[in-house]
Structure formats: structure tokens, C-alpha cells
Coordinates of C-alpha atoms and ligand atoms in Angstrom, one line a residue:
X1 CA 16.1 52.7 7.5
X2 CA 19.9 53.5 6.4
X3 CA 20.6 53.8 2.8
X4 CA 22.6 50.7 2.9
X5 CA 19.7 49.1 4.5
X6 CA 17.8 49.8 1.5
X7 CA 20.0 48.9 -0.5
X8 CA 20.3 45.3 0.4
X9 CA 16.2 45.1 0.5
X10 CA 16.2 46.1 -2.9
X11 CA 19.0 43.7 -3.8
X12 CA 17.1 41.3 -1.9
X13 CA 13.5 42.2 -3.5
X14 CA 15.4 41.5 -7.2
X15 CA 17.0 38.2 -6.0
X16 CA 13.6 36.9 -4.5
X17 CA 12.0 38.2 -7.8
X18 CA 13.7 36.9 -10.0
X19 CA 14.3 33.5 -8.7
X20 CA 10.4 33.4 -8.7
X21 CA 9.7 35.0 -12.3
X22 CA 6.8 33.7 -13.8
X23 CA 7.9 34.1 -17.2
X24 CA 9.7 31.8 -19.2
X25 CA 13.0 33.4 -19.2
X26 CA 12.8 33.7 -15.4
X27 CA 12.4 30.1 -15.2
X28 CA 15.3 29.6 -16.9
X29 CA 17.3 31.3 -15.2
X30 CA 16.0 29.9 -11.8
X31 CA 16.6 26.9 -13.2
X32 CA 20.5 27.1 -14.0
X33 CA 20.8 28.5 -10.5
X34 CA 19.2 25.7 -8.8
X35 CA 20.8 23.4 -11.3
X36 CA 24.4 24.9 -10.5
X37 CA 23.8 24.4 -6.9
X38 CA 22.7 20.7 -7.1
X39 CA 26.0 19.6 -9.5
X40 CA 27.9 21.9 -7.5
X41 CA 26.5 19.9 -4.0
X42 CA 28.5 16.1 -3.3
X43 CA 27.0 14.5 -0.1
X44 CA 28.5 11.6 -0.4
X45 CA 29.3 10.9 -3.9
X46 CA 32.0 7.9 -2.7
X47 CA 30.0 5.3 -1.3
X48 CA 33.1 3.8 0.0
X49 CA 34.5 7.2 1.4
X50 CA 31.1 7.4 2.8
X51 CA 31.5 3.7 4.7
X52 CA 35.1 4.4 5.8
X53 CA 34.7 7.7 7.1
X54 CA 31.1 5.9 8.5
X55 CA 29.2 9.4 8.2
X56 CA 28.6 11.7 5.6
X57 CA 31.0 13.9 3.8
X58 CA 30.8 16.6 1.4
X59 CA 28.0 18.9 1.7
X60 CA 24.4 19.4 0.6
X61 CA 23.1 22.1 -1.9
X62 CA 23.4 25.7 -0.8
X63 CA 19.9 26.9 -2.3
X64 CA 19.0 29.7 -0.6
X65 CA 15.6 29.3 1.4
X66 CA 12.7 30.9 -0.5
X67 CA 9.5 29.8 -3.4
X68 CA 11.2 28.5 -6.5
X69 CA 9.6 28.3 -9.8
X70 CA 12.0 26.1 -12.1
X71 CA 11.8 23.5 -15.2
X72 CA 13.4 20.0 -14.4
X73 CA 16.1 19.5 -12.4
X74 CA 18.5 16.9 -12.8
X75 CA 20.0 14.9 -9.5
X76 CA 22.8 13.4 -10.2
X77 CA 24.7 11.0 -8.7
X78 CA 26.3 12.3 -5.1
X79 CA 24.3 15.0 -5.2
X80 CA 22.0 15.9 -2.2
X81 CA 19.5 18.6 -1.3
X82 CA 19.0 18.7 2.6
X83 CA 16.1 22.1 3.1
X84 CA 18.0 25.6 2.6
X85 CA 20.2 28.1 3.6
X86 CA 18.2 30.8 5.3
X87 CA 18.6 33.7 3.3
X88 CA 16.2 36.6 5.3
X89 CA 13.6 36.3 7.7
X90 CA 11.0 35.8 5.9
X91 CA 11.4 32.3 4.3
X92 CA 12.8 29.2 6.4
X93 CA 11.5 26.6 3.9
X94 CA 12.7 25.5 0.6
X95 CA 9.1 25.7 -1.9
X96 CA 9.5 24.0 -5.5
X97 CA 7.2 24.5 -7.9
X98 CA 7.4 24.0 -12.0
X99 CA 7.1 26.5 -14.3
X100 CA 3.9 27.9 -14.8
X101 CA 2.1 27.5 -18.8
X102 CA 5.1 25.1 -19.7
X103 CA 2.8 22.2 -20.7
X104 CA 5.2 19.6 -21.2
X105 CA 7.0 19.9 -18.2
X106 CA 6.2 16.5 -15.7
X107 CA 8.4 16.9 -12.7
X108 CA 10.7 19.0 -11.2
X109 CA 13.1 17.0 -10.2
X110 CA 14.4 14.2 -12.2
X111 CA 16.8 11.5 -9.9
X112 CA 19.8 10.4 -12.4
X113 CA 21.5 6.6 -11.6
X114 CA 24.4 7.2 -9.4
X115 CA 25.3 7.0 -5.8
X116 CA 23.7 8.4 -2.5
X117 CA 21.8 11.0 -3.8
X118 CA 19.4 13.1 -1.1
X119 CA 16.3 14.9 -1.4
X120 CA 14.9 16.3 2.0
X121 CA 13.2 19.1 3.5
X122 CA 11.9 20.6 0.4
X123 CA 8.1 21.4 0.1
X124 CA 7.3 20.4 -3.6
X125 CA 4.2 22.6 -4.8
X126 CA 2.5 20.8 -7.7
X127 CA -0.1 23.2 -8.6
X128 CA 1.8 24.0 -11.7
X129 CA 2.3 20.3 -13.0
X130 CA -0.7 19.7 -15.5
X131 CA -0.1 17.7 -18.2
X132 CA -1.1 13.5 -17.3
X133 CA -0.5 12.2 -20.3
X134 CA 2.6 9.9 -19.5
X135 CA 1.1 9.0 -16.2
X136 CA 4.4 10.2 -14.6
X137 CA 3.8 14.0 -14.0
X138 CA 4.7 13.7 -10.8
X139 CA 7.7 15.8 -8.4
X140 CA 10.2 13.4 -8.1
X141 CA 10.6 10.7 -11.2
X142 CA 13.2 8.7 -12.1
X143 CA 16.3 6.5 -10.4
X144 CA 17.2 4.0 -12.9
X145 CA 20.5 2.8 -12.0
X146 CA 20.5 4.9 -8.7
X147 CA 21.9 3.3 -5.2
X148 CA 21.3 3.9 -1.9
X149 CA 18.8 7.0 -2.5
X150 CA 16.8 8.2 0.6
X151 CA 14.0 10.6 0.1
X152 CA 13.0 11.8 3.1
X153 CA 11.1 14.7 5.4
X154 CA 9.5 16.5 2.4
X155 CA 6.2 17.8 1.9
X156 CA 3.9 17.2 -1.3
X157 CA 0.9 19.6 -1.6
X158 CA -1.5 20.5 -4.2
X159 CA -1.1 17.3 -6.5
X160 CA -3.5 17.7 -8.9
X161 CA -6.3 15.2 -8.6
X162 CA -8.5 14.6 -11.4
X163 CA -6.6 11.9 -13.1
X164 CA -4.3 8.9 -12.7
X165 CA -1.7 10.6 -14.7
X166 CA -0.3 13.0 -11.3
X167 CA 1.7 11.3 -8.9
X168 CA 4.1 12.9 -5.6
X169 CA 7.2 10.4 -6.6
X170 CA 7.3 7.9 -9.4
X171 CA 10.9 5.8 -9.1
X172 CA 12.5 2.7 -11.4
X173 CA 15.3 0.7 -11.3
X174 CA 16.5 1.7 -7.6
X175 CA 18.7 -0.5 -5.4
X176 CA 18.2 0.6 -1.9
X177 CA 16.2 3.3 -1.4
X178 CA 14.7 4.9 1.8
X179 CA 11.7 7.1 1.3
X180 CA 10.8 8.2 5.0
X181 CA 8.7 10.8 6.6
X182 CA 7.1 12.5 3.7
X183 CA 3.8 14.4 3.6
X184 CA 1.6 14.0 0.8
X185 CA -1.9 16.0 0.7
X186 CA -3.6 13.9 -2.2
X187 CA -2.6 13.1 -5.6
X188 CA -4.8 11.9 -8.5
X189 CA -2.8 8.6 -9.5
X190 CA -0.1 6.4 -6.9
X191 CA 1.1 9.3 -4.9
X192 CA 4.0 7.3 -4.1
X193 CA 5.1 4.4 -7.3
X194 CA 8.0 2.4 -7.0
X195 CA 8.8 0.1 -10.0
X196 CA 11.8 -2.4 -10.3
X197 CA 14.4 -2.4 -7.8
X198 CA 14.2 -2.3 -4.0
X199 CA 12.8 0.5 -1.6
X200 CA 12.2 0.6 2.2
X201 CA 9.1 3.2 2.5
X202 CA 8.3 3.9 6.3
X203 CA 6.8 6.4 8.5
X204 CA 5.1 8.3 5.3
X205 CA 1.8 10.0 6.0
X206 CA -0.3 10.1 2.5
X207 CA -3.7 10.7 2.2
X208 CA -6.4 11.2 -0.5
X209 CA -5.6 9.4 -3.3
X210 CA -7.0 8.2 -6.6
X211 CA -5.3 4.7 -6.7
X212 CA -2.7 3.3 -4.3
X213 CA -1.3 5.4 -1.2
X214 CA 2.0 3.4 -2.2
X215 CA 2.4 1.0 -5.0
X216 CA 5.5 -1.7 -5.7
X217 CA 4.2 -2.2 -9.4
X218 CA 6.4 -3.9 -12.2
X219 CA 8.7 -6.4 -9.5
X220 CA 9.2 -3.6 -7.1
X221 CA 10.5 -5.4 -3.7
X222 CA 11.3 -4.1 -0.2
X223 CA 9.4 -3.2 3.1
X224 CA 6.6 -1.1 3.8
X225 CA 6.1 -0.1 7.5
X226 CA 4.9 2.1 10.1
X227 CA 2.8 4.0 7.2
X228 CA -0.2 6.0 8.1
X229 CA -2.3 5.9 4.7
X230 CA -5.9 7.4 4.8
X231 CA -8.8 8.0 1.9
X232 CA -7.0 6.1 -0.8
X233 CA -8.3 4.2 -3.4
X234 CA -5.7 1.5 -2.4
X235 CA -3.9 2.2 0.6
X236 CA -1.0 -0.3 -0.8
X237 CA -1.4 -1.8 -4.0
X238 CA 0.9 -4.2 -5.7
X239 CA 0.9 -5.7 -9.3
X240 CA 2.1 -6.8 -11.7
X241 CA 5.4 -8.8 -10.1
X242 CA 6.7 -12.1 -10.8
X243 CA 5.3 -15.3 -10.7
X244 CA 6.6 -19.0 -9.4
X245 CA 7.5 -19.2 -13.1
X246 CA 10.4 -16.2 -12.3
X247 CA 13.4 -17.0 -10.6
X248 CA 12.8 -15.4 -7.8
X249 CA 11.9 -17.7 -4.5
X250 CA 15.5 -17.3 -3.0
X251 CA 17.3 -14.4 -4.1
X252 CA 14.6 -11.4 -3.9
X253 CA 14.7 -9.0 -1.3
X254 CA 11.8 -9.2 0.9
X255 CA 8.2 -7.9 0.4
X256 CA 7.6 -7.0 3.8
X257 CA 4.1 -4.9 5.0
X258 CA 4.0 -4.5 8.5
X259 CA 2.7 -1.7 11.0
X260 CA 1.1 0.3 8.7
X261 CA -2.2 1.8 9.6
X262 CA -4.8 2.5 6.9
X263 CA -8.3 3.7 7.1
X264 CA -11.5 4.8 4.6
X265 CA -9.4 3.2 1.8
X266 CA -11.2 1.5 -1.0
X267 CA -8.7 -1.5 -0.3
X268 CA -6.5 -1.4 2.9
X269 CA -4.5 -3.9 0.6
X270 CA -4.7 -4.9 -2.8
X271 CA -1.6 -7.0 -4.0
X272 CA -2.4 -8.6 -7.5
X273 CA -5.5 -8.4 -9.5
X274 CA -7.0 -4.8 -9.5
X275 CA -7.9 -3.0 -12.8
X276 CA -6.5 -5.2 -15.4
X277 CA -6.9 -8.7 -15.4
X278 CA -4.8 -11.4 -15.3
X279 CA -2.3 -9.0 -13.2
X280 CA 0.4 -11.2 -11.4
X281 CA 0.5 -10.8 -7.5
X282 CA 3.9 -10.6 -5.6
X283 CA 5.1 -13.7 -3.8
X284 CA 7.0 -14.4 -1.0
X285 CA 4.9 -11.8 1.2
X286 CA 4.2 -11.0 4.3
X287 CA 1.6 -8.9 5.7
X288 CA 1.7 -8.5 9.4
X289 CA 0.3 -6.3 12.1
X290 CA -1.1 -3.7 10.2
X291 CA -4.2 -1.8 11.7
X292 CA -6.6 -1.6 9.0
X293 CA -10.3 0.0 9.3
X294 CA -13.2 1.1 7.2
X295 CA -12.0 -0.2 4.1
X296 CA -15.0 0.0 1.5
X297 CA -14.6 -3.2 -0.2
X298 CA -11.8 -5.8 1.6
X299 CA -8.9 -4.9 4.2
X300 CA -6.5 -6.7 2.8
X301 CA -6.6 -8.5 -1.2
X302 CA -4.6 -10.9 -2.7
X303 CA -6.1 -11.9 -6.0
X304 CA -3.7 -13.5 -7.9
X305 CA -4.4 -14.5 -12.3
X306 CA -6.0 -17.1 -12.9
X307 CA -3.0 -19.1 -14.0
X308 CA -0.1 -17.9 -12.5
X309 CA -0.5 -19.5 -8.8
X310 CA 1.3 -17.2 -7.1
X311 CA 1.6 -17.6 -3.6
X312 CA 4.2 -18.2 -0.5
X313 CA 2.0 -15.6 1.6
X314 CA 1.9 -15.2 5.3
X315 CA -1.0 -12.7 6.5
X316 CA -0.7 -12.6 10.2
X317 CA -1.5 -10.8 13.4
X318 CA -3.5 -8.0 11.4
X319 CA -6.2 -6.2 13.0
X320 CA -9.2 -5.5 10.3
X321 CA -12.1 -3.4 11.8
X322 CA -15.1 -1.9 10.0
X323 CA -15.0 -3.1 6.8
X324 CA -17.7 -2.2 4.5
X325 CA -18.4 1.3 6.4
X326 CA -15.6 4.1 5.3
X327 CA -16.4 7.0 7.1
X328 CA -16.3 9.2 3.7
X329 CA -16.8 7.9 -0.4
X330 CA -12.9 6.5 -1.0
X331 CA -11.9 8.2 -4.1
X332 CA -13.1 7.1 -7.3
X333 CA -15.2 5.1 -6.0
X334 CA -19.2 5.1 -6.1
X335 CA -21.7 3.5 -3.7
X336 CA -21.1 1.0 -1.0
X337 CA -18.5 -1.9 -1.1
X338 CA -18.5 -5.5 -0.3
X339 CA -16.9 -5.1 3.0
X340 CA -14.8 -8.3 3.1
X341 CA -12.4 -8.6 6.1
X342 CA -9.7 -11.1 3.9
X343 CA -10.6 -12.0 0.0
X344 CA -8.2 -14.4 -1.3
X345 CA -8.1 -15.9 -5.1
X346 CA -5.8 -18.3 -6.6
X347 CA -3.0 -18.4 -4.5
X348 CA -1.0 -21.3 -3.6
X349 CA 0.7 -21.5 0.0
X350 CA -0.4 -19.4 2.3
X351 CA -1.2 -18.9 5.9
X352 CA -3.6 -17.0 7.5
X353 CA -3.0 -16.7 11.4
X354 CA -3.5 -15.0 14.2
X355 CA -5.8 -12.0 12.5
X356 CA -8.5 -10.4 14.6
X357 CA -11.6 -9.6 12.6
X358 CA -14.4 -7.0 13.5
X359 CA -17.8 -5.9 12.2
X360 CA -17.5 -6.3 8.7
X361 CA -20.2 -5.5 6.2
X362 CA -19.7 -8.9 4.2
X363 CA -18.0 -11.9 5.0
X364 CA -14.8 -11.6 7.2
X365 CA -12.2 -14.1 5.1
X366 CA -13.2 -15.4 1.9
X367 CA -11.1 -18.1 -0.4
X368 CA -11.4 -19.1 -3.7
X369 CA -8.9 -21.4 -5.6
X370 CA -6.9 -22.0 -3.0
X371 CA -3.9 -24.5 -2.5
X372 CA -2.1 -25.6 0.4
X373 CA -3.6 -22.6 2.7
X374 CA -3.8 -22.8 6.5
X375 CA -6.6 -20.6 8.3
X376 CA -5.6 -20.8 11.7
X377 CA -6.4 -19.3 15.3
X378 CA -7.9 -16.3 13.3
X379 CA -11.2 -14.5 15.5
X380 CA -14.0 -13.7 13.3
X381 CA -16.7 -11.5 15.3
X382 CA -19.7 -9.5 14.6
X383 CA -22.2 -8.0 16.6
X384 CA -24.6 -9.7 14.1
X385 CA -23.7 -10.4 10.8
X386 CA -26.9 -12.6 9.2
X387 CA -26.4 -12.4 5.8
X388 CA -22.8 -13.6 5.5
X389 CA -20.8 -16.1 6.8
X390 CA -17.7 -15.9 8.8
X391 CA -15.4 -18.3 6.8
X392 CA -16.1 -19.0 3.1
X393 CA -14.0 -21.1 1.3
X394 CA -14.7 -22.9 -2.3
X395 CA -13.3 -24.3 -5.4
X396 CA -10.0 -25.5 -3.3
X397 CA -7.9 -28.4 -2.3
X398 CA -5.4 -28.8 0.8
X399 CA -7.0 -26.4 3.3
X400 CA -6.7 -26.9 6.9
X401 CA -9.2 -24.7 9.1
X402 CA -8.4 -25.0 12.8
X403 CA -8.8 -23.0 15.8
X404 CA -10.6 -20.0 14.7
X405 CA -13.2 -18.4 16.7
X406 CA -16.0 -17.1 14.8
X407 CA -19.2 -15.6 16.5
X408 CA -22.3 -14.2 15.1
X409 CA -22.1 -14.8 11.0
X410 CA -24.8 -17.0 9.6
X411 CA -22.7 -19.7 9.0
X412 CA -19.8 -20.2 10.9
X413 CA -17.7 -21.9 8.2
X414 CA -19.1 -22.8 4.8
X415 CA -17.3 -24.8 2.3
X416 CA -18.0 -25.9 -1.6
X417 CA -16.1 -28.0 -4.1
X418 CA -13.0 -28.6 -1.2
X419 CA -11.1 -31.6 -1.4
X420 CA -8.4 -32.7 1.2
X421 CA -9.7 -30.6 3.9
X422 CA -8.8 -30.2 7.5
X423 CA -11.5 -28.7 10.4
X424 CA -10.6 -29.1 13.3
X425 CA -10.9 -27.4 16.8
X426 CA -13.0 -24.4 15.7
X427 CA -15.2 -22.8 18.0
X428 CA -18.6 -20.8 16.4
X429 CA -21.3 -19.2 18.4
X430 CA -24.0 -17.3 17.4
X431 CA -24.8 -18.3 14.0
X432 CA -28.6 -17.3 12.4
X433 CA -31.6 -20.3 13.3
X434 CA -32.0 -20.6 8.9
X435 CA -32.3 -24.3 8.1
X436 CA -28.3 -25.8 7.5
X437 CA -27.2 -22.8 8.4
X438 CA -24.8 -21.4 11.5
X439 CA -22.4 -23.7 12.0
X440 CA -20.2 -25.6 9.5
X441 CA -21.9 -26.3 6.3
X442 CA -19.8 -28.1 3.4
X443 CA -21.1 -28.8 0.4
X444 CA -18.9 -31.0 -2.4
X445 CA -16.5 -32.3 0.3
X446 CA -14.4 -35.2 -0.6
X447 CA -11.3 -36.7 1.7
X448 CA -12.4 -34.5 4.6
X449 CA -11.8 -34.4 8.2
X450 CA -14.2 -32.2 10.1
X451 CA -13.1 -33.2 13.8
X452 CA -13.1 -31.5 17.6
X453 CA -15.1 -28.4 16.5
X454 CA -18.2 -26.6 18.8
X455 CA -20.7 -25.0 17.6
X456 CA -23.4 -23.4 19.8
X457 CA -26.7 -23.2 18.2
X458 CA -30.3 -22.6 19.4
X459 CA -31.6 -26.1 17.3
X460 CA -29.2 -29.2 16.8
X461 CA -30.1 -29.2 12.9
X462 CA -28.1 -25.9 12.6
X463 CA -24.8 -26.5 14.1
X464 CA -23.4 -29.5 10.9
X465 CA -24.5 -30.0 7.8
X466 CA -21.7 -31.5 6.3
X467 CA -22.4 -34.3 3.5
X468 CA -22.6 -38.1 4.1
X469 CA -19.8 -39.6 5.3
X470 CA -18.2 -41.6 2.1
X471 CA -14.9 -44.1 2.7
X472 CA -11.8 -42.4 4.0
X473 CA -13.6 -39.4 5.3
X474 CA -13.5 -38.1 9.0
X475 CA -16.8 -36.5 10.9
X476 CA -16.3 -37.2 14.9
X477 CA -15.7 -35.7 17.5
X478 CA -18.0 -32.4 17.0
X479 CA -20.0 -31.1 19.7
X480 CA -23.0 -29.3 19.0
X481 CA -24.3 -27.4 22.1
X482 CA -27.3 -25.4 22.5
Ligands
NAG1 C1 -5.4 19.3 -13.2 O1 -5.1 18.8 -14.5 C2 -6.1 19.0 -15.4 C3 -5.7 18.2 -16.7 O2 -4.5 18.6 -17.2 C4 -6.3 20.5 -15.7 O3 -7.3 20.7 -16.6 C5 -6.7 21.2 -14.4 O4 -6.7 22.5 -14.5 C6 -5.7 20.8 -13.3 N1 -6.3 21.2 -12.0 C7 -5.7 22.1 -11.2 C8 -6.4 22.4 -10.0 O5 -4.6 22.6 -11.5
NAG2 C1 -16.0 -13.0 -1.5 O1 -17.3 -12.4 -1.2 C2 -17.7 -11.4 -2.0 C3 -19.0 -10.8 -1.5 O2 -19.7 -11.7 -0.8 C4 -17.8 -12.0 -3.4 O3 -18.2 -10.9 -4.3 C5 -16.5 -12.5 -3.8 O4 -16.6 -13.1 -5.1 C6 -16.0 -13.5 -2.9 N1 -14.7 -13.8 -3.2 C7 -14.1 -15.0 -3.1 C8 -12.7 -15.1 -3.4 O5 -14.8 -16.0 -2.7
NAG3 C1 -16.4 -19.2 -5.8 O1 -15.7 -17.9 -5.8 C2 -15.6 -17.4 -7.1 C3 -14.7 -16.2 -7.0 O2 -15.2 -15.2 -6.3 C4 -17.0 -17.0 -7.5 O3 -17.0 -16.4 -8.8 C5 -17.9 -18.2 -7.5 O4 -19.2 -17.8 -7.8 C6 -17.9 -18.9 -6.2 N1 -18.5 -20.2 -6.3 C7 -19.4 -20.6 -5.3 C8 -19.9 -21.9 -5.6 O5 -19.6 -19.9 -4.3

């Protein structure tokens, strides 16, 4: 080796070093070098040059590829990290960590309101972030008054996990954000928390987690898609958000949840009630061709308070398998769950269509305090399921159940305290030989029409037992084949 070869090793040996001091003064340092870089970056800063021009101008952070230990980091408006600048041939990726022994330091990079800020490609180490006591010790925190924000192809890894307090991104107050392809290796608390504002969150990967996988908490809107979310507590969790009171039935953005894939969660789905009571469910939601499995307790949730009657939700063309038996303990959780297919509480308007349910552990949909909900061309199958029933429904008014194919539950539909009640043109098989059981039972029915439906049943006592006809009340047309 030359002399000027060693010369630039050494060079290179100090630079390395000291961007990765362990002491405090190196961290400072590290972190007015980073920091220079990021105000010194502009991606796009001009959301209107950026829309003229239609691509992006400007350029991102030159940081230098290498293992970064740094305090907070501010990103400010315009400015945009996109991976590194390869500085030898030894590092190709961009590693953040925080400062090690700083105890008060809770992420390392703090997103300031602005425009078209970036964040991609970096592989944020958490080992380093301790301290839960604000519940927002997370890598990425912040975006109040941010637009158009996109957070995307990074890597979360060693997020500590022994409380709710750690997190991979926490964000507020965002208008248009994209958060795409991310890794996250487990967190503790939400590894990915969206409050207030709008976000599109798609094709993450994010598995074992303490609460929810993602969560829209505090009015968060937007769409959630093409997720693959495994061993959470709650693969997607939602609550609190705004209620019919609110004004927001026409002008929110969506709440969209569609192709996601979630598995050995706790909840594939829990949008409302979960941990504190009374908490206020989304509305105007639609949950649609997700493929959930092995959730412990329910696939997907919507338990909404007691007295807010939230509602407008559409839960269609979801494929729920397994429920009740998660292949491993979801975190923080103990012993074996209820294994519900659909649970539903308090929600007014809703339909239920179109959802394939299979082998779960307890019943596959159950409703209670429901208004105006449609449960329609749903298939409900177990290979034997004797000590639950398909359909359970009670303490509701304005329900129509028609066309649903449920085989192998104890009772194929049972139903207490409805009033105004539509059956019709269900088909159930299968159902257990128990006295007034297999078939449709109804119990405290008034202004009911139970017409068109089979049942198939070894004795002819098991396939109805629906209460006495009374005035203005519909039982005909059932077959009852054995
Ligand atoms: C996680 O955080 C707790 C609480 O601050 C801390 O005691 C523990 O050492 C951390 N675990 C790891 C692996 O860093
Ligand atoms: C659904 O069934 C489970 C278990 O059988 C029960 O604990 C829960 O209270 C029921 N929920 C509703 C909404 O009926
Ligand atoms: C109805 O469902 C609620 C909520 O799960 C439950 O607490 C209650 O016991 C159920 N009532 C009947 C009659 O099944």
C-alpha cells in the first residue's frame, strides 16, 4: 500500500470514527453534520415547481453512506433524505441510531410542517432509544402541518419491546402522506401511529408488535392496503375518531382497508373499543378483501361506545380463516382467545356481505346492538363447530339476514331481543341434534319475517324454533329437510 493510500484510510478511519463517536461530544458533532446535510438538501421544496416541472427537482441529502450515531434531527420542510452517497466499499446503507446514555432523547428524526419532505432508504437502529415515558420514543415523530410527506423503503430494527411507550413512526397533523414499503422487526407500542390528518400506508411489512401493526388513532383518515402485518397485538387498530355527532359524513377523506393480509394477531382488526372504554369507532369504513388468519380473539372488531352509534360500515369480500388458533401467543396476550370470525357492537348501518368464513374457534359473526345492518350472502363453515353458532345476533332492531350459507355450527342462526327482522333465503346444514338447536332459533322476536330459508337437520324439531306467530309477523315458506 502507497503512502497516499494510507493516507486516505487513515483520513477515512477518522471520518468513519468520528461520525460514530460514542461520546457525547461525538454525537454532537455527528449531529450538525447530518443536520447541515438535511437543511442543505431541497427535493422539492416548491410544491408548485414540483407540479409544473411534474417530477422532482432539487436534490436529496448527500450523507455519506455509513452507521450514524446522532441526537434529533430536524426535517424540515423541502427537505428529503433518499439512502446515501457511497463513501468506500464497505458501507452501501445509510444506519441511524440515537445517541447512546442520552436518556431523554425519543427519536432521531423529528418531521417539521412543510412541504414534500422525504425519508427513504435509511435503516433506523433503535437499540439506543430507551426512555417510554411520552409514549412517542419512536424513529420518526412528528408532521404537524406537513403536506404531501412520503416515507418510504426504510428499515426499522431493534425497537425496543417491553413497553407501549416505543414505536417505529408516530405522525400528527399530516395532509397527504404516503408511508410505503417499510420494514419493521417488532416494536413494543403501535409500530406505525398516525394521528389527525390523512395518510395512505401500503405495501409495509411489520411484524411483532405490542399493540397495533398500524393505528389511525385521534381522527386519523386515509387507506390502508396491500399490508402484510404478522404477530401483532392488533394488526390494525383504530380509535378514538369521530362520531355521527362530528361533521364529518361528507367531507372526510376515506377510511379505506383493503388487501391487507394479517395473521397470529390478537385482532386482525380492531376499529373502536379496545383498552379504554367508551372509545369512539371510525365511520364511514370499509373493510374489504383482506386475508385475515389465526387471529386469537376476532378477525376483524368494530366495537363502537355505547352511545355514540357510530356506523356507515361496509365489511365485504374478506376471507377470515382460523380464528381462535394463532400459530404462536400474540404479544401481550395470555391464554387462548374467543376466536370470533366478525364481532360487532353498537354500530348503526352497516353491511356485511360477501365474507367467507372458516374454522373459527367461537362463533363466526356475532352482533350486538345493532341498527339497520344487512348480513348478506356471507358463508359460514366449520368442519364441526358444536359449541357455537354460526350467526348470533341480539339486542337489535332493523336487521335483514338473507342468503348466507352456514354449515356445521350448532345453531345455524340464533337471535334474541330482535325487532324488525328480515330472514330470508338462508341455507344451514349440519347443525348439532340438541333439542331447539341447529337451525334458526329466535328468541324475543317481534315484527319478524323468517321466510324461504332450508335448514337440513337429522330431526324436524331442530331445524325452527322461532316463537309463536303473533299479528303482523311472517313464518312461511321454510323448508326443513332431513
Ligand atoms: C428497553 O427499554 C427499557 C425501559 O426503558 C430498558 O430498561 C431496556 O434496557 C430496553 N431494552 C433494550 C433491549 O434496550
Ligand atoms: C360474541 O361472542 C363472544 C364469545 O362467544 C362473546 O364473548 C361476546 O360477548 C359476543 N359479542 C357480541 C357482540 O355478541
Ligand atoms: C348480548 O351481547 C352482549 C354484548 O356482547 C352481551 O353482553 C350479552 O350478554 C348478550 N346477551 C344475550 C342475551 O346473549
Amino acid at each position: 500500500m502507497g503512502l497516499q493510500n494510507w493516507r486516505s484510510l487513515v483520513v477515512l478511519i477518522v471520518t468513519y470514527a468520528c461520525r460514530c463517536c460514542a461520546t457525547e461530544d461525538g454525537c454532537e458533532e455527528t449531529t450538525s453534520f447530518l443536520q447541515g446535510l438535511l437543511d442543505d438538501s431541497s427535493l422539492s421544496a416548491d410544491r408548485n415547481a414540483l407540479q409544473a416541472n411534474s417530477g422532482l427537482t432539487g436534490s436529496a441529502a448527500r450523507i455519506p453512506c455509513g452507521s450514524y450515531q446522532t441526537n434529533k434531527l430536524f426535517l424540515r420542510g423541502g427537505s428529503a433524505i433518499s439512502s446515501c452517497v457511497p463513501a468506500d466499499d464497505v458501507s452501501t446503507a445509510l444506519i441511524l441510531k440515537a445517541c447512546p446514555g442520552v436518556s431523554s432523547q425519543q427519536n432521531i428524526i423529528t418531521v417539521e410542517g412543510g412541504t414534500s419532505q422525504r425519508i427513504s432508504g435509511v435503516v433506523f437502529d433503535q437499540t439506543d432509544l430507551t426512555d417510554p415515558s411520552t409514549r412517542s420514543s419512536c424513529a420518526i415523530f412528528g408532521g404537524s402541518g406537513a403536506i404531501d410527506l412520503e416515507i418510504s423503503d426504510n428499515k426499522f430494527i431493534n425497537v425496543n419491546t417491553t413497553s407501549q411507550g416505543f414505536s417505529a413512526i408516530q405522525l400528527s397533523g399530516v395532509d397527504s402522506a404516503r408511508i410505503h414499503h417499510n420494514y419493521v422487526q417488532q416494536s413494543g407500542g403501535d409500530a406505525l401511529n398516525f394521528n389527525g390528518g390523512n395518510y395512505n400506508v401500503h405495501d409495509n411489512t411489520v411484524e411483532n408488535v405490542g399493540d397495533g401493526c398500524i393505528a389511525f388513532n385521534n381522527n386519523a383518515r386515509g387507506i390502508i392496503s396491500s399490508n402484510i402485518l404478522r404477530r401483532c397485538n392488533l394488526g390494525i387498530g383504530s380509535g378514538p375518531a369521530g362520531n355521527r355527532n362530528d361533521d364529518v359524513l361528507g367531507d372526510e377523506s376515506p377510511f379505506l382497508v383493503t388487501g391487507n393480509f394479517i395473521e397470529d394477531s390478537d385482532y386482525g382488526l380492531n376499529l373502536g373499543w379496545f383498552g379504554y372504554e367508551n372509545r369512539i369507532a371510525p365511520i364511514n369504513v370499509i373493510i374489504s378483501n383482506n386475508v385475515i388468519r389465526r387471529s386469537r380473539s376476532c378477525g376483524i372488531s368494530y366495537f363502537a361506545s355505547d352511545t355514540g352509534g357510530e356506523g356507515n360500515l361496509m365489511i365485504s369480500g374478506n376471507q377470515i380463516i382460523n380464528s381462535g388458533h394463532p400459530k404462536t401467543q400474540p404479544p401481550h396476550t395470555e391464554g387462548e382467545g374467543d376466536g370470533i370470525g366478525i364481532c360487532i357492537a353498537s354500530v348503526t348501518s352497516a353491511s356485511i356481505t360477501s365474507n367467507m368464513i372458516t374454522e373459527t374457534k367461537g362463533p363466526s359473526i356475532n352482533l350486538s346492538s345493532g341498527h339497520d345492518v344487512n348480513i348478506v350472502n356471507n358463508i359460514l363453515t366449520t368442519e364441526e363447530n358444536m359449541d357455537n353458532d354460526g350467526l348470533s345476533i341480539n339486542g337489535s332492531n332493523d336487521i335483514v339476514v338473507s342468503g348466507n350459507t352456514i354449515r356445521n355450527y350448532a345453531g345455524g342462526i340464533r337471535l334474541s331481543d330482535v325487532k324488525y327482522l328480515l330472514a330470508r333465503d338462508n341455507k344451514i346444514s349440519g347443525g348439532s341434534s340438541d333439542e331447539g338447536a341447529g337451525g334458526i332459533v329466535g328468541k324475543g322476536l317481534s315484527n319478524y319475517a323468517v321466510e324461504r330459508n332450508t335448514v337440513t337437520s337429522e330431526s324436524e324439531e331442530n331445524c325452527y324454533d322461532v316463537e309463536e306467530e303473533e299479528e303482523g309477523n311472517i313464518f312461511e315458506g321454510n323448508i326443513c329437510w332431513q
